[in-house]
Short mmCIF file of C-alpha atoms in Angstrom, two decimals:
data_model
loop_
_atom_site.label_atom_id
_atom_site.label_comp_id
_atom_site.label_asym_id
_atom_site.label_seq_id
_atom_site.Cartn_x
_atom_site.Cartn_y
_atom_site.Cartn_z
CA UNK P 30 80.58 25.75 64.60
CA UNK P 31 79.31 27.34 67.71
CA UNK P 32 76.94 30.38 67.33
CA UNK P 33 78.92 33.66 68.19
CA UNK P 34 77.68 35.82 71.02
CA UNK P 35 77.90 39.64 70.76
CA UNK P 36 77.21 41.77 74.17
CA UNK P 37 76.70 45.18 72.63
CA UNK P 38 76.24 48.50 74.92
CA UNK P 39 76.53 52.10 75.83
CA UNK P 40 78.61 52.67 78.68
CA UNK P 41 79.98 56.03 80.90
CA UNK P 42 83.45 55.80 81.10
CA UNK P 43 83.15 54.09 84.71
CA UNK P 44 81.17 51.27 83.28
CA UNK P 45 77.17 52.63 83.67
CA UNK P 46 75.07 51.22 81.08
CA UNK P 47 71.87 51.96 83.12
CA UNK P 48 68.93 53.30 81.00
CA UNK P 49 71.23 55.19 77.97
CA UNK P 50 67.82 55.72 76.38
CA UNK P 51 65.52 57.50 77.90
CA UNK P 52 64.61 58.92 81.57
CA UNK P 53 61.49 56.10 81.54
CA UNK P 54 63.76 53.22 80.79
CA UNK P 55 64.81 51.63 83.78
CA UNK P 56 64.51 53.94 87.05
CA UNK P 57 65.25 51.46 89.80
CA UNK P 58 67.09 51.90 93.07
CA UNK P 59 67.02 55.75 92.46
CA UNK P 60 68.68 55.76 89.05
CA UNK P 61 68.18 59.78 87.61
CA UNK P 62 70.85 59.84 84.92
CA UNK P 63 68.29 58.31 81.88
CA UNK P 64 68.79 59.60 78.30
CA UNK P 65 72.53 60.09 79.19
CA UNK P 66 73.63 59.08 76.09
CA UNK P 67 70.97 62.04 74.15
CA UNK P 68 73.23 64.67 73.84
CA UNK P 69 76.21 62.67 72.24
CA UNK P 70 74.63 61.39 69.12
CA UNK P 71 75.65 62.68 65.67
CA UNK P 72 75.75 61.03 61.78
CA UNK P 73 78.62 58.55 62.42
CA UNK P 74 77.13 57.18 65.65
CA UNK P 75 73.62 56.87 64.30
CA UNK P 76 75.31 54.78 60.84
CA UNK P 77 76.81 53.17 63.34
CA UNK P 78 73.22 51.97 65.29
CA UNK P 79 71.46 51.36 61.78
CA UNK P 80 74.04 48.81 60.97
CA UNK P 81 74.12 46.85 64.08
CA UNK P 82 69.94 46.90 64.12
CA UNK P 83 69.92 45.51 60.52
CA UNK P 84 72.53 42.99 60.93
CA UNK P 85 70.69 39.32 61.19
CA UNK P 86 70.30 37.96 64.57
CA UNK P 87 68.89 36.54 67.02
CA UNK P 88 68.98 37.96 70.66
CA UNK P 89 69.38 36.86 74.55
CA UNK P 90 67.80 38.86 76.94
CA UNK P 91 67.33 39.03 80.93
CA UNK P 92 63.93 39.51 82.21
CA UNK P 93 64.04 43.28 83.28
CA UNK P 94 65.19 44.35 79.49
CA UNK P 95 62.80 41.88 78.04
CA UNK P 96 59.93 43.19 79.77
CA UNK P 97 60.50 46.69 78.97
CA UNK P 98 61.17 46.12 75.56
CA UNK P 99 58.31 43.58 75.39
CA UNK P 100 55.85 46.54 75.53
CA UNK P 101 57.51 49.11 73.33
CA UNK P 102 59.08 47.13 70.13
CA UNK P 103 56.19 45.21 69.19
CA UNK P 104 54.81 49.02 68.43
CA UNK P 105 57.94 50.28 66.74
CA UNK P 106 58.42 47.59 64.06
CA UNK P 107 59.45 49.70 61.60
CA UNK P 108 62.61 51.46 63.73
CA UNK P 109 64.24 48.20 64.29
CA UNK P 110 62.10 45.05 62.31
CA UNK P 111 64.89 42.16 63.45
CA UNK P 112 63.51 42.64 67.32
CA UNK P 113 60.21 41.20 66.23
CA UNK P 114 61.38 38.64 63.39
CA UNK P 115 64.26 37.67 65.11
CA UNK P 116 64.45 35.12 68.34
CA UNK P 117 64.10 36.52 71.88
CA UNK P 118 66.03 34.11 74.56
CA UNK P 119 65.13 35.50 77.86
CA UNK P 120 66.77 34.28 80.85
CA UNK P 121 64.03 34.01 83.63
CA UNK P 122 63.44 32.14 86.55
CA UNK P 123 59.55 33.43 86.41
CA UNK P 124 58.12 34.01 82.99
CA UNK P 125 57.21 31.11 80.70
CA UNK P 126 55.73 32.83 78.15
CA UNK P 127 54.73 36.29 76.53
CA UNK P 128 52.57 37.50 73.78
CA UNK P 129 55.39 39.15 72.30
CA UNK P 130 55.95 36.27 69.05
CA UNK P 131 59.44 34.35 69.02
CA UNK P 132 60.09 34.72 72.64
CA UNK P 133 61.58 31.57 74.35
CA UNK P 134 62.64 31.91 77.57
CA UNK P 135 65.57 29.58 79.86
CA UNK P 136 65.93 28.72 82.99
CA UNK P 137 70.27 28.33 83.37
CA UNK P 138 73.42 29.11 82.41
CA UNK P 139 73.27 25.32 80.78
CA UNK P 140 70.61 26.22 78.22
CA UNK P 141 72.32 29.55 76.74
CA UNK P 142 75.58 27.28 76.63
CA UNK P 143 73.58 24.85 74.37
CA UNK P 144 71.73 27.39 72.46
CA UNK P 145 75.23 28.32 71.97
CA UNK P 146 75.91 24.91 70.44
CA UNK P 147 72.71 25.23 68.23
CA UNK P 148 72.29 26.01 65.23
CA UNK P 149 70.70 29.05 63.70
CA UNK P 150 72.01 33.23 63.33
CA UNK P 151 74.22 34.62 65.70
CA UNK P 152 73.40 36.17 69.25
CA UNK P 153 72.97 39.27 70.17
CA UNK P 154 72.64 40.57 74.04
CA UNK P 155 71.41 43.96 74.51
CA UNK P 156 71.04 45.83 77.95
CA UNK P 157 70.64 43.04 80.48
CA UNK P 158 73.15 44.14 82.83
CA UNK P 159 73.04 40.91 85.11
CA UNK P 160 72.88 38.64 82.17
CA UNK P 161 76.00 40.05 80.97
CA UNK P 162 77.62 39.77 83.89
CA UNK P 163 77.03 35.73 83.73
CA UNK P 164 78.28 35.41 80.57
CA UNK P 165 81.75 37.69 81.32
CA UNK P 166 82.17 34.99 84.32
CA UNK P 167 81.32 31.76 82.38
CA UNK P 168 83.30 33.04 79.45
CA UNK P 169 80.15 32.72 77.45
CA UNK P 170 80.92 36.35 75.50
CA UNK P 171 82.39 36.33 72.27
CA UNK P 172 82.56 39.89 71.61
CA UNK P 173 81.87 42.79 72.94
CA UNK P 174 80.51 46.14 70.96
CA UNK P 175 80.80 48.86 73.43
CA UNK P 176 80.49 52.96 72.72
CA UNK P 177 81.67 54.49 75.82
CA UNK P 178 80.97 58.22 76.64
CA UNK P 179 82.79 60.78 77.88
CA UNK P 180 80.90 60.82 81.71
CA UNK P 181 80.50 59.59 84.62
CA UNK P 182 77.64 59.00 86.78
CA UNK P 183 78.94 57.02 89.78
CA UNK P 184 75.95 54.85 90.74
CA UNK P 185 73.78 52.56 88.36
CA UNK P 186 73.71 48.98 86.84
CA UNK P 187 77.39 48.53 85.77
CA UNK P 188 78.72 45.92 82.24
CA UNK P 189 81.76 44.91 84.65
CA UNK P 190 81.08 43.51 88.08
CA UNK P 191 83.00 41.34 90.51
CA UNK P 192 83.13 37.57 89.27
CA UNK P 193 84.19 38.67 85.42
CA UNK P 194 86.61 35.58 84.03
CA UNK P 195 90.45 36.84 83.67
CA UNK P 196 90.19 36.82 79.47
CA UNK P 197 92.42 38.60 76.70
CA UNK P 198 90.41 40.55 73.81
CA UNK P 199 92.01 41.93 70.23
CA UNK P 200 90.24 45.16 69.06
CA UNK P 201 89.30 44.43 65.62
CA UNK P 202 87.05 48.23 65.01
CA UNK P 203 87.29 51.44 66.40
CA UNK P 204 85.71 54.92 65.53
CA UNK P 205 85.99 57.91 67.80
CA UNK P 206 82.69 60.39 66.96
CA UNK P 207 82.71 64.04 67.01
CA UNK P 208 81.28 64.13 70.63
CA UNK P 209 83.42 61.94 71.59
CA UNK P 210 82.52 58.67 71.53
CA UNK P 211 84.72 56.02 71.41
CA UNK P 212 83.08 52.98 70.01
CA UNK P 213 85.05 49.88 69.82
CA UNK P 214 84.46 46.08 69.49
CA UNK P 215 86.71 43.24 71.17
CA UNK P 216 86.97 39.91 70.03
CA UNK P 217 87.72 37.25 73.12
CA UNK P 218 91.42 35.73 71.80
CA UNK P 219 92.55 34.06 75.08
CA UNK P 220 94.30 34.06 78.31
CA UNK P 221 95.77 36.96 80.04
CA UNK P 222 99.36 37.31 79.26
CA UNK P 223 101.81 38.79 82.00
CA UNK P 224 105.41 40.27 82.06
CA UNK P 225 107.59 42.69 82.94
CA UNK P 226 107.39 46.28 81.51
CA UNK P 227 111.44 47.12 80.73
CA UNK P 228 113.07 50.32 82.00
#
């Protein structure tokens, strides 16, 4: 049984999920829009936050989110306690290690595919734009947890990008919030099925 990877992320309806936090998250090439997800939070979405954060996991990450995050969650243990207990898999071409405990970090697309085959919790990929992007076009993505917004912001690091694989998903939750957020999860079920639409 193969572990199950879960991309979840907050996304502007044309596909932004550039710094949804805060206007210090992630400001490169120019990006102005952070905290755009601030004024749309109310008691369903922030259930909805508290469950994912407790569920057990352990998490891939690419190297931009990991070293944000490697400076801030170590201090805020007790917001979110499964980002320090839990495994951090950062994809990285430069870091070998961090001081931030259970971190491991890989060097290809061949070790997440056998840490896929591993055993141990399932996988969780927050932010890591670029990283997702790999897994949507080696078909690596299992599910995907999204809460889209009602804006858009035009320019910023995007969840789809060219190279995604052609792939078929069945929604298996949705909630719409009172500020209208739609959040959803997919589950990857196969190929792309054509016809005709009749008249």
């Amino acid at each position: 049984m193969m572990r199950k990877i879960t991309v979840l992320s907050m996304i502007t309806l044309d596909g932004v999920m550039q710094a949804p936090g805060g206007t210090k998250e992630d400001a490169s090439k120019g990006f102005k829009y952070g905290g755009w997800t601030a004024p749309y939070g109310d008691e369903v979405y922030g259930k909805v936050v508290q469950k994912e954060l407790k569920q057990p996991a352990d998490y891939l990450l690419g190297r931009k989110t990991f070293e944000i995050w490697e400076n801030y969650w170590p201090q805020h243990a007790d917001f979110w306690p499964g980002i320090n207990n839990g495994t951090k898999y950062v994809l990285s071409r430069t870091r070998k290690k961090s001081d931030w405990k259970n971190s491991v970090f890989l060097r290809s697309m061949a070790d997440i595919r056998k840490l896929k085959r591993s055993k141990g919790p399932d996988i969780q990929v927050w932010g890591s734009s670029k990283l997702i992007q790999l897994l949507l076009k080696d078909d690596l993505a299992d599910e995907l947890r999204l809460k889209i917004h009602p804006l858009t912001i035009g320019k910023g690091k995007k969840l789809f990008d060219n190279g995604t694989v052609p792939a078929a998903f069945t929604l298996t939750e949705n909630i719409v919030t009172s500020r209208g957020v739609i959040i959803v999860c997919y589950k990857r079920t196969g190929k792309v099925n054509k016809g005709i639409i009749e008249s």
